[in-house]
Short mmCIF file of C-alpha atoms in Angstrom, two decimals:
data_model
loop_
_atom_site.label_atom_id
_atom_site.label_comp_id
_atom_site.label_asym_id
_atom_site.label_seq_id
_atom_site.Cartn_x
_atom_site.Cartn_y
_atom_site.Cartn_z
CA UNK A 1093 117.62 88.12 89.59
CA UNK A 1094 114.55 89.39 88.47
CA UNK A 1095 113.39 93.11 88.83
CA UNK A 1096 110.29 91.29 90.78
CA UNK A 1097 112.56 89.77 93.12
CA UNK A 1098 115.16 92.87 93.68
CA UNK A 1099 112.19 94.94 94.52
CA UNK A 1100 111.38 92.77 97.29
CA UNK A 1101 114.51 92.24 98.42
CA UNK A 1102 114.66 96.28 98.56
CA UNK A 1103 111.35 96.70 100.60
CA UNK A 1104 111.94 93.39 103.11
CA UNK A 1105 115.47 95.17 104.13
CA UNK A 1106 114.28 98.73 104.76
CA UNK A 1107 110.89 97.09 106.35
CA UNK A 1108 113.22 95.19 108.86
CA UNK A 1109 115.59 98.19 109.42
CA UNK A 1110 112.07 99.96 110.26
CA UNK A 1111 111.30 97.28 112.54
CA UNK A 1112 114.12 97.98 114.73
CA UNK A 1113 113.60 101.57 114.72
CA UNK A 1114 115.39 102.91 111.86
CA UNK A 1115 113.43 104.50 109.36
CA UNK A 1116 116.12 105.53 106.96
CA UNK A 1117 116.71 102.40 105.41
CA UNK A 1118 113.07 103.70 103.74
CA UNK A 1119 114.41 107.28 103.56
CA UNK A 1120 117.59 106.61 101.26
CA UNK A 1121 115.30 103.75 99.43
CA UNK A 1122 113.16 106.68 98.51
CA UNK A 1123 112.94 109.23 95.66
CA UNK A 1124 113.04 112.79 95.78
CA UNK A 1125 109.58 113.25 94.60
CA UNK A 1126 108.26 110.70 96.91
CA UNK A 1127 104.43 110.66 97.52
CA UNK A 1128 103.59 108.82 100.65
CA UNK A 1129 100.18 108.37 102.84
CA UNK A 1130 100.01 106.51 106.43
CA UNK A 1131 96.58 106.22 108.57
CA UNK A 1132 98.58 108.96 111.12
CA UNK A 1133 98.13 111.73 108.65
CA UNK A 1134 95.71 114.14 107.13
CA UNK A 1135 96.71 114.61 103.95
CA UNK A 1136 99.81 113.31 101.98
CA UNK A 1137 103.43 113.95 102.24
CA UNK A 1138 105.00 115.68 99.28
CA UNK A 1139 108.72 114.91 98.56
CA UNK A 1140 111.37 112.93 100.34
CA UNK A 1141 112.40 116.70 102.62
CA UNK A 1142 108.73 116.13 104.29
CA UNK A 1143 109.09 112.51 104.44
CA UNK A 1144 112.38 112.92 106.45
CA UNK A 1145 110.90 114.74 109.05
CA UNK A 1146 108.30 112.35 109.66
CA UNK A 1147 110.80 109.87 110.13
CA UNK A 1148 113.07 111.72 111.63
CA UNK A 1149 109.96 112.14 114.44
CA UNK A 1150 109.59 108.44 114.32
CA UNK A 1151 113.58 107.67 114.33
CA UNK A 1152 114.19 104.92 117.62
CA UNK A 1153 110.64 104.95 118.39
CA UNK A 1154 109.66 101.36 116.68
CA UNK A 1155 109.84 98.05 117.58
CA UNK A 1156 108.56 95.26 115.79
CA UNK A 1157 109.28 92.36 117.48
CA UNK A 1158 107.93 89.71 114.10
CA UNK A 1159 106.26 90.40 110.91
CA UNK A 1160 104.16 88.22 108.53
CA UNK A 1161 104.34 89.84 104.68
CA UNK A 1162 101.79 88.56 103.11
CA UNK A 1163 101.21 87.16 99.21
CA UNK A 1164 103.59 90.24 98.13
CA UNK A 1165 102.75 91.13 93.98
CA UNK A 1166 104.82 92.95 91.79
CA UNK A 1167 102.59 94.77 88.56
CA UNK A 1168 105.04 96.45 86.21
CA UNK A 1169 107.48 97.36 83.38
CA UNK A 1170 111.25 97.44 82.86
CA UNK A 1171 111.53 101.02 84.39
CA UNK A 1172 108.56 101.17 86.86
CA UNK A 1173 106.37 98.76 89.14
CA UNK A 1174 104.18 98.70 91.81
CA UNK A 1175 104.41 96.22 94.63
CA UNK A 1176 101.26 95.59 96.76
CA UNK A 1177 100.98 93.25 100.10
CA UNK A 1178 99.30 92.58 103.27
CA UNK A 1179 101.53 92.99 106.46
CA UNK A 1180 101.04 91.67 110.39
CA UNK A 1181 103.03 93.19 112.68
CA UNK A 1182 103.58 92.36 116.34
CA UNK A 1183 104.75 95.04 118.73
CA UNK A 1184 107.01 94.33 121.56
CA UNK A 1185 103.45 93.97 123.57
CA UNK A 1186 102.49 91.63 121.42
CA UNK A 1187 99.66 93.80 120.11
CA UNK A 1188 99.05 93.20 116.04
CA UNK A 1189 98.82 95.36 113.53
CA UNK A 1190 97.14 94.85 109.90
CA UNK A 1191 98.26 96.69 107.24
CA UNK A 1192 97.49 97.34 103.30
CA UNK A 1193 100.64 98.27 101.80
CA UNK A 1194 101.32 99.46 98.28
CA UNK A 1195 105.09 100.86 96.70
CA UNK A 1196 105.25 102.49 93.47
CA UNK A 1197 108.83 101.45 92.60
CA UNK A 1198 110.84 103.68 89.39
CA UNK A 1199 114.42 102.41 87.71
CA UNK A 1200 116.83 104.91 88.16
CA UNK A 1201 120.81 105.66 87.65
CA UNK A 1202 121.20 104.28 91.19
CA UNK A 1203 118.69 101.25 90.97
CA UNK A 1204 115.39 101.23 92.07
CA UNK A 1205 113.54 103.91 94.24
CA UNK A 1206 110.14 104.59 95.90
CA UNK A 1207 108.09 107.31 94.53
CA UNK A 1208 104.97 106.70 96.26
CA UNK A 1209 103.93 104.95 99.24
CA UNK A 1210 100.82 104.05 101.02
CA UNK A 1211 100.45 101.96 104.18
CA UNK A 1212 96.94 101.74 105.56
CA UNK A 1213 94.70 99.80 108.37
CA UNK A 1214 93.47 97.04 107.04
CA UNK A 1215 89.79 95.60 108.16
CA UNK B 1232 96.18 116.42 76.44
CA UNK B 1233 98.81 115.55 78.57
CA UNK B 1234 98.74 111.82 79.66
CA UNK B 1235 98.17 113.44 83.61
CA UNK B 1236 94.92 115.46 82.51
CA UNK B 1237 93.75 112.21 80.29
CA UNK B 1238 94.40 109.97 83.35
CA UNK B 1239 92.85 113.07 85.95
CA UNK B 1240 89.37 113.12 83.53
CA UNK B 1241 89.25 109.23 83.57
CA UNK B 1242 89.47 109.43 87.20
CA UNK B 1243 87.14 111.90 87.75
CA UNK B 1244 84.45 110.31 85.40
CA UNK B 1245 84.75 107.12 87.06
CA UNK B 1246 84.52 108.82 90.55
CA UNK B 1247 81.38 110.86 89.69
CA UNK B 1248 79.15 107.99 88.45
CA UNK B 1249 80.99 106.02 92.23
CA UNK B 1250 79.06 108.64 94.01
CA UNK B 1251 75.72 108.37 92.02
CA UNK B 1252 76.15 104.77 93.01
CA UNK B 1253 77.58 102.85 90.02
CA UNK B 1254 80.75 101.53 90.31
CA UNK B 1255 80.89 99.99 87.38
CA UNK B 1256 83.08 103.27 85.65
CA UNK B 1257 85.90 101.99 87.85
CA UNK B 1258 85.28 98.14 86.50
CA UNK B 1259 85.28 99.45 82.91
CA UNK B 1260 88.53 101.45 83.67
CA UNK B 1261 90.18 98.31 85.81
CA UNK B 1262 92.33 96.09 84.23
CA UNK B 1263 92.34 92.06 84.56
CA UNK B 1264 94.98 91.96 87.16
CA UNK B 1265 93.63 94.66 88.81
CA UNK B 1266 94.84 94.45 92.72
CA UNK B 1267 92.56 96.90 95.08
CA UNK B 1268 92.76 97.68 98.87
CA UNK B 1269 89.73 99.26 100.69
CA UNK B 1270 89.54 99.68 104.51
CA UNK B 1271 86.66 97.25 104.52
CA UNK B 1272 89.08 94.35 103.48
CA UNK B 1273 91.40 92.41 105.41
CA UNK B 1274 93.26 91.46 102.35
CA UNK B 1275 93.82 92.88 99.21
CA UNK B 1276 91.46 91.73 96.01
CA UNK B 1277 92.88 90.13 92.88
CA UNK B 1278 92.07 90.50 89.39
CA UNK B 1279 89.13 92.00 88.26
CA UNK B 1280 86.75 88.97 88.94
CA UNK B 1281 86.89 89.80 91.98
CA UNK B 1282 86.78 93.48 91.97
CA UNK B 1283 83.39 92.69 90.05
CA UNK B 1284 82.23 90.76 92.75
CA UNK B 1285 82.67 93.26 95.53
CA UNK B 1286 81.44 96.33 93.00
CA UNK B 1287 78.00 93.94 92.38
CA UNK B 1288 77.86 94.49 96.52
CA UNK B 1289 78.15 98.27 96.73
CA UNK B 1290 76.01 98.76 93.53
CA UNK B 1291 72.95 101.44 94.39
CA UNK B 1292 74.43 101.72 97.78
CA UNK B 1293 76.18 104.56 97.40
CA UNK B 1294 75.40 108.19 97.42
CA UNK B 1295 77.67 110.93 98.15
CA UNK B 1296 76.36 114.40 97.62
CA UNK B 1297 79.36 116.60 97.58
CA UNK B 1298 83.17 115.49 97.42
CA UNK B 1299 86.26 117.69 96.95
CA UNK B 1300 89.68 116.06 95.00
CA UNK B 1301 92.49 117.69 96.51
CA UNK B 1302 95.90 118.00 95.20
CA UNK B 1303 96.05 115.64 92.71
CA UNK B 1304 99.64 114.48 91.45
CA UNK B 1305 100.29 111.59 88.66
CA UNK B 1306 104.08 110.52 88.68
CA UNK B 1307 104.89 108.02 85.80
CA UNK B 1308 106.10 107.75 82.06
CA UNK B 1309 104.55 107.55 78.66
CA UNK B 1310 103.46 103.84 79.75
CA UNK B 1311 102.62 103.83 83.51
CA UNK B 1312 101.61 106.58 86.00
CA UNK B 1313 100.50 107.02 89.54
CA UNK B 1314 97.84 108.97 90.27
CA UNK B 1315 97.59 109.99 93.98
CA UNK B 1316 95.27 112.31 95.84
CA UNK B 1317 93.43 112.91 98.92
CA UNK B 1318 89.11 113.10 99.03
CA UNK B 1319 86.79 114.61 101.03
CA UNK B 1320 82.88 113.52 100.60
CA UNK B 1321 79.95 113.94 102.06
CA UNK B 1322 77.03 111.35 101.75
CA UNK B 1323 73.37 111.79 102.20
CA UNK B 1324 73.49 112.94 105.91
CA UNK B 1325 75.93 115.12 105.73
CA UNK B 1326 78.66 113.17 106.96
CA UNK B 1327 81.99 113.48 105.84
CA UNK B 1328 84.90 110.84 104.81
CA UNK B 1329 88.19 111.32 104.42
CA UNK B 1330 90.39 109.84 102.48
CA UNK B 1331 93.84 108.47 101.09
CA UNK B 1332 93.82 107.21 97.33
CA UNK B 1333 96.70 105.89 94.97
CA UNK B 1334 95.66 104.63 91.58
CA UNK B 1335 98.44 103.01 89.73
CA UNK B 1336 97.45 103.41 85.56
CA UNK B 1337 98.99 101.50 82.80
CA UNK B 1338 98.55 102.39 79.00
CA UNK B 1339 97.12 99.29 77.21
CA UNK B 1340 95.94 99.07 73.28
CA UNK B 1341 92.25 100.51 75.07
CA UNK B 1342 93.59 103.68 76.76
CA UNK B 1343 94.67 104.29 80.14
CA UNK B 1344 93.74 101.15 82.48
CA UNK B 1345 93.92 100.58 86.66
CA UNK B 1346 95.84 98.04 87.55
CA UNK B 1347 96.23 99.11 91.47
CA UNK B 1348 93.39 100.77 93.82
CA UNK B 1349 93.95 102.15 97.15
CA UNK B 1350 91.62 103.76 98.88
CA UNK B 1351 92.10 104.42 103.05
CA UNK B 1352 91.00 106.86 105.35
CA UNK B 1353 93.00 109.81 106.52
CA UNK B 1354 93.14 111.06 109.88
#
């Protein structure tokens, strides 16, 4: 498999554990000096002991009922990449959500892991 | 110079002539698979044609005043970095924008190139 292909692989199973509420698929996929920015905050989130407490806040409080990910793209090298896409979601009211999304993906001793993320509102 | 202060200056140069209205540092310093999200898009832009096209929009348009860079970190290797960091600016009114950005940098045969924008709004 390609590193292209396990990096999506990576991101579609935490996204879905996120979509039934359970954050931590994202939390373990995640490095220690994770970076990470979402339209809820003020300023970003330094390290992966910051981002568990967000989730931790947000832990059983999800539900995406489907998801579209759009035209995913993976930009990179043998030891780092960044993967950008588009994402719909549909809440269990059926109210959609647009989202920018981009991963910064690093190879390390126990695969690949997220050092920065950034989900935004799209237009 | 360490590769973060290199990548930091570029940033900041590019930025600086952004708020006297010319985007075109950030088109010099963007790559031709560029990828860019902006919270005026529904979808993310590809390549730098048509980065170009959307900079040829915004050029003259812009004018911010004052702006603060906050925090900046850059996460990466001798070959590829992430530069993240959160914005405040103000434009000609007074009015202030906050914001989210990631640039993702790769070193090419030119120097230090974008190959990733995202810019959002914080909270």
């Amino acid at each position: 498999m390609t590193s292209s292909r396990i990096i999506l692989d990576l991101e579609i199973a935490a996204l879905e554990r996120w979509n039934h509420g359970d954050p931590y698929g994202y939390l373990e996929l995640s490095d220690e000096d994770v970076v990470y920015f979402d339209p809820f905050l003020e300023t970003r989130l330094n390290g992966k002991t910051e981002l568990k407490k967000l989730y931790d806040s947000l832990a059983g409080k999800i539900s995406v009922r489907e998801y579209q990910l759009i035209n995913p793209v993976v930009q990179g090298s043998e030891s780092m990449a960044v993967l950008t896409f588009n994402l719909l979601s549909w809440d269990a009211n059926g109210k959609c959500y647009k989202w920018h999304c981009t991963e910064a993906y690093r190879k390390t001793l126990n695969g690949w892991r997220i050092f920065q993320t950034h989900w935004s509102f799209s237009k």
